[in-house]
Coordinates of C-alpha atoms in Angstrom, one line a residue:
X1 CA 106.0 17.8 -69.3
X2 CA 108.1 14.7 -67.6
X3 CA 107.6 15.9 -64.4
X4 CA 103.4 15.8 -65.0
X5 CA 104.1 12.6 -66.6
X6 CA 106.0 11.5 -63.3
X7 CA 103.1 13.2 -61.5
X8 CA 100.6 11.1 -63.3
X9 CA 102.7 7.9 -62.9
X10 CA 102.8 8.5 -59.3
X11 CA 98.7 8.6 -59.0
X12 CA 98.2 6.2 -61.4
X13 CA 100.9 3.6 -59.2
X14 CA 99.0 4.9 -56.0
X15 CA 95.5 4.2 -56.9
X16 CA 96.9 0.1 -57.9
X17 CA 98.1 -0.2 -54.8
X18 CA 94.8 1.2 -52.7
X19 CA 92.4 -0.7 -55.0
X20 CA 94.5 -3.9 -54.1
X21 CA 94.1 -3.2 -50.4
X22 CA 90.5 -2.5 -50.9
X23 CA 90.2 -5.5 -53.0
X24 CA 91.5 -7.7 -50.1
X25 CA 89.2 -6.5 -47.8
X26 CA 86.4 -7.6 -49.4
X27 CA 85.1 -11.1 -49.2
X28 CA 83.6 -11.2 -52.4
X29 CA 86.9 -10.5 -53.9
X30 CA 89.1 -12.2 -52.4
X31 CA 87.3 -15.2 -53.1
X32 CA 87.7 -14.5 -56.8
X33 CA 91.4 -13.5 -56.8
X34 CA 92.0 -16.5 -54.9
X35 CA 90.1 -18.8 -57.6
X36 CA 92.2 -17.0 -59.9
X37 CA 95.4 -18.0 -58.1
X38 CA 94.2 -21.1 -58.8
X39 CA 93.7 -20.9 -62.2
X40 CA 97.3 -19.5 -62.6
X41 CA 99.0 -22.2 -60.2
X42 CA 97.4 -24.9 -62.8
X43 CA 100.8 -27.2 -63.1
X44 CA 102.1 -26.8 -66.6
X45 CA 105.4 -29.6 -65.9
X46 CA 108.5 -29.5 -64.2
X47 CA 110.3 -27.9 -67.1
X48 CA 108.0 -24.7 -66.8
X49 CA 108.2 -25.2 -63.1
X50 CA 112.1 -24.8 -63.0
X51 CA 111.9 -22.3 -65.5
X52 CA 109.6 -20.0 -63.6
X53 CA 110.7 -20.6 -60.6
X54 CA 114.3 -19.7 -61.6
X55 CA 112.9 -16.7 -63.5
X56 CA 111.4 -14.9 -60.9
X57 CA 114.5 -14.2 -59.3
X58 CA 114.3 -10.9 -61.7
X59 CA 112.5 -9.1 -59.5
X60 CA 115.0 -9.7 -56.8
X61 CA 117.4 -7.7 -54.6
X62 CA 120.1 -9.9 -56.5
X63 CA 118.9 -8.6 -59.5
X64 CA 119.0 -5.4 -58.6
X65 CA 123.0 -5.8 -58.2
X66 CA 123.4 -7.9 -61.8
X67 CA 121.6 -5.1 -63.3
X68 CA 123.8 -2.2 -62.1
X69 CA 126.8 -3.7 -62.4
X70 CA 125.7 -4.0 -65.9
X71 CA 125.1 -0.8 -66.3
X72 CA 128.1 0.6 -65.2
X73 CA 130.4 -1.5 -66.7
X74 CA 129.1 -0.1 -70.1
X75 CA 129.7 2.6 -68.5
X76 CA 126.1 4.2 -68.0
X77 CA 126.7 4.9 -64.1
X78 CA 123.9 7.5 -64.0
X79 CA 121.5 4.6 -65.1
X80 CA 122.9 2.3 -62.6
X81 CA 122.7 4.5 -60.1
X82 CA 118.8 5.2 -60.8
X83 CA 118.7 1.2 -60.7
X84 CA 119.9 0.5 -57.7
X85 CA 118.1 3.6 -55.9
X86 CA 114.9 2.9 -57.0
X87 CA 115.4 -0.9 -56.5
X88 CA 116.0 -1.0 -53.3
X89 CA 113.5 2.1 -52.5
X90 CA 110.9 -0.1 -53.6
X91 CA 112.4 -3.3 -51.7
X92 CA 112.6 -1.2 -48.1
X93 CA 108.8 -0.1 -49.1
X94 CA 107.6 -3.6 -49.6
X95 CA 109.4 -5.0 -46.7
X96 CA 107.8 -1.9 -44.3
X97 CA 104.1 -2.5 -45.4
X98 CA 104.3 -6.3 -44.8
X99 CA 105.1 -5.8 -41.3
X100 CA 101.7 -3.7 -41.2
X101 CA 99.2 -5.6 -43.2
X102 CA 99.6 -9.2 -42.0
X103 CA 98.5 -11.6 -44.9
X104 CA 99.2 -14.8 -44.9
X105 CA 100.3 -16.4 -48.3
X106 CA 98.8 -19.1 -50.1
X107 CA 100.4 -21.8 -49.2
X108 CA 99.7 -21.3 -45.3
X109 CA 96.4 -21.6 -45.9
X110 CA 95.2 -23.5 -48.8
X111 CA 96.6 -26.3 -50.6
X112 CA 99.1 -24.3 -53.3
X113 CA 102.4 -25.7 -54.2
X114 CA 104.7 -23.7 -52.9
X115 CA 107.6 -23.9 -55.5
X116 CA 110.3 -21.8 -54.3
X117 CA 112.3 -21.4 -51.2
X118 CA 110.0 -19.7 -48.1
X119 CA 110.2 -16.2 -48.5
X120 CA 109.8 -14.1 -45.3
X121 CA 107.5 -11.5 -44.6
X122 CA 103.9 -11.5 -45.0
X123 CA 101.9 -11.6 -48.7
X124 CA 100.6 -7.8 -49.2
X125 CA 102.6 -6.2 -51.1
X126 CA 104.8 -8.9 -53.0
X127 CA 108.0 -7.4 -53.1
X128 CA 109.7 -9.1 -56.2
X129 CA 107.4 -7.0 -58.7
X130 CA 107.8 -3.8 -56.7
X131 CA 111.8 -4.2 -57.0
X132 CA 110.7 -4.8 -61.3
X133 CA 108.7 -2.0 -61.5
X134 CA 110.5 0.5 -59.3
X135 CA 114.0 -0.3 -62.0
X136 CA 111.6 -0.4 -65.0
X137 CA 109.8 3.2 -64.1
X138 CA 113.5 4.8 -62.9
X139 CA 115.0 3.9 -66.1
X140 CA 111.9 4.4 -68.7
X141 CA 113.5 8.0 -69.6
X142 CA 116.5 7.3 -70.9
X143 CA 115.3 3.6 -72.8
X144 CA 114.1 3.5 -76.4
X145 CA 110.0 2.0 -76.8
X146 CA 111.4 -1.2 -77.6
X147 CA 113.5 -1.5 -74.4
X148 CA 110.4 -0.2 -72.1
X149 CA 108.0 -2.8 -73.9
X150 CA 110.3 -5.6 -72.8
X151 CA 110.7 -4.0 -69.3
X152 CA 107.0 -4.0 -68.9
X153 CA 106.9 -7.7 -70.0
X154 CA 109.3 -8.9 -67.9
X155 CA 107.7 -7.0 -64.5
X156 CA 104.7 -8.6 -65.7
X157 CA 106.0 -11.6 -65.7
X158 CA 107.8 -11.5 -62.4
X159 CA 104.3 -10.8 -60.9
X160 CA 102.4 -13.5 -62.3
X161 CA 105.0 -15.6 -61.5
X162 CA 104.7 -14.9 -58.1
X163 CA 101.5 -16.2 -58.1
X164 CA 102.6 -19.4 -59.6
X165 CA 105.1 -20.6 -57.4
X166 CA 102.6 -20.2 -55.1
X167 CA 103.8 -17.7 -52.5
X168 CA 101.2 -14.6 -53.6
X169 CA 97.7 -14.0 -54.4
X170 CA 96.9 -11.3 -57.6
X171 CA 96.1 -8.2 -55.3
X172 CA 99.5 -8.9 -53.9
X173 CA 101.4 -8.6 -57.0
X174 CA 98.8 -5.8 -58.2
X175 CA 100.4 -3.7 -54.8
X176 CA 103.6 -4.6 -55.5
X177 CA 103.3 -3.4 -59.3
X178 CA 101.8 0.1 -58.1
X179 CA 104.0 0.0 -54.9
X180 CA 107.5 -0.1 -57.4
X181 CA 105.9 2.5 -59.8
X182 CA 105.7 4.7 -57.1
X183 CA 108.9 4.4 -55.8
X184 CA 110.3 4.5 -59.3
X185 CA 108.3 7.7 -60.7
X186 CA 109.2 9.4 -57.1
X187 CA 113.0 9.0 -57.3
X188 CA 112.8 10.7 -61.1
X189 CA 110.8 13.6 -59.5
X190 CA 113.6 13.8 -56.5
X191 CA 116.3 13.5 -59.0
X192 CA 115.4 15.6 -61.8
X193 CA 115.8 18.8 -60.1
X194 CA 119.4 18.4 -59.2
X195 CA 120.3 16.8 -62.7
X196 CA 119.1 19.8 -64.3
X197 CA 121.2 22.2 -62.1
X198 CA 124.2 20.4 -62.5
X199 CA 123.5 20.2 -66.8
X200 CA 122.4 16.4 -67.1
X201 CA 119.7 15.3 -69.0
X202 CA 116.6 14.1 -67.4

């Protein structure tokens, strides 16, 4: 049953990230997602600016190291193995498919506020929710409902908060959301096989 619920993950995560490439193809729709970028940029003050902008760091690569090292310290090394393997599964992904699908991000081509250091790389996928959503999916298992909930509110967060510091348009994040469930639900499916041979829980 968890490996058809990884199965399931895994199409469900695959079919975001094609309808967001789709989506970007299509002049119609990019128009829209890119009015509501706008919509989500709308400045809300320079206390919610620095907030934000310090926030979205939780979908980072750094993040990916504070959360592990977390984990293991409490002694839950399994978990922060699944962390940073997933993580960084998802970042490698990210960082391959924006050398292939050349977007340029908002701020290089319409007047958005761009409120965080330049990233590198192009916009499609956004890597910061990919990194979220590939620790979030990995770990899911072995967290109680109350733990996942949060998880999924704080990758939700990191992707719209991409789009407010002004460095990614909606179908970006949407790509990078699918791209990290992906990469998440495929490292359970690559584990879980071994773990049960050598008697761990999956």
């Amino acid at each position: 049953m968890k490996r058809i619920r990884q199965a399931v993950v895994l199409v469900v995560a695959a079919s975001a990230v094609a309808a967001s490439y789709l989506a970007m193809r299509i002049p119609d729709l990019e128009a829209a997602e890119r009015a509501l970028a706008v919509r989500v940029r709308r400045p809300r003050g320079p206390i919610v600016d620095r907030a934000v902008s310090a926030a979205t760091d939780l979908g980072s690569v750094f993040a990916i190291s504070g959360v592990a090292a977390v984990l293991a310290a409490t002694g839950r090394r399994r978990a922060a193995v699944d962390v940073v393997a997933a993580g960084l599964l998802a970042w490698v992904a990210a960082q391959s498919l924006k050398t292939r699908v050349r977007r340029l991000r908002p701020y290089q081509v319409e007047a958005a506020e761009r409120l965080v250091a330049e990233p590198g790389g192009s916009s499609w996928p956004s890597g910061h929710p990919a990194v979220a959503a590939a620790v979030l999916t990995a770990l899911a298992p072995q967290l109680p409902r109350a733990s996942r909930t949060a998880g999924g509110v704080i990758a939700g967060f990191v992707a719209t908060s991409r789009v407010y510091v002004g460095v990614h348009y909606p179908t970006d994040v949407v790509a990078g959301l699918g791209l990290g469930g992906m990469c998440g639900a495929a490292w359970r499916l690559a584990t879980r096989g071994y773990r049960r041979s050598r008697g761990m829980t999956s």
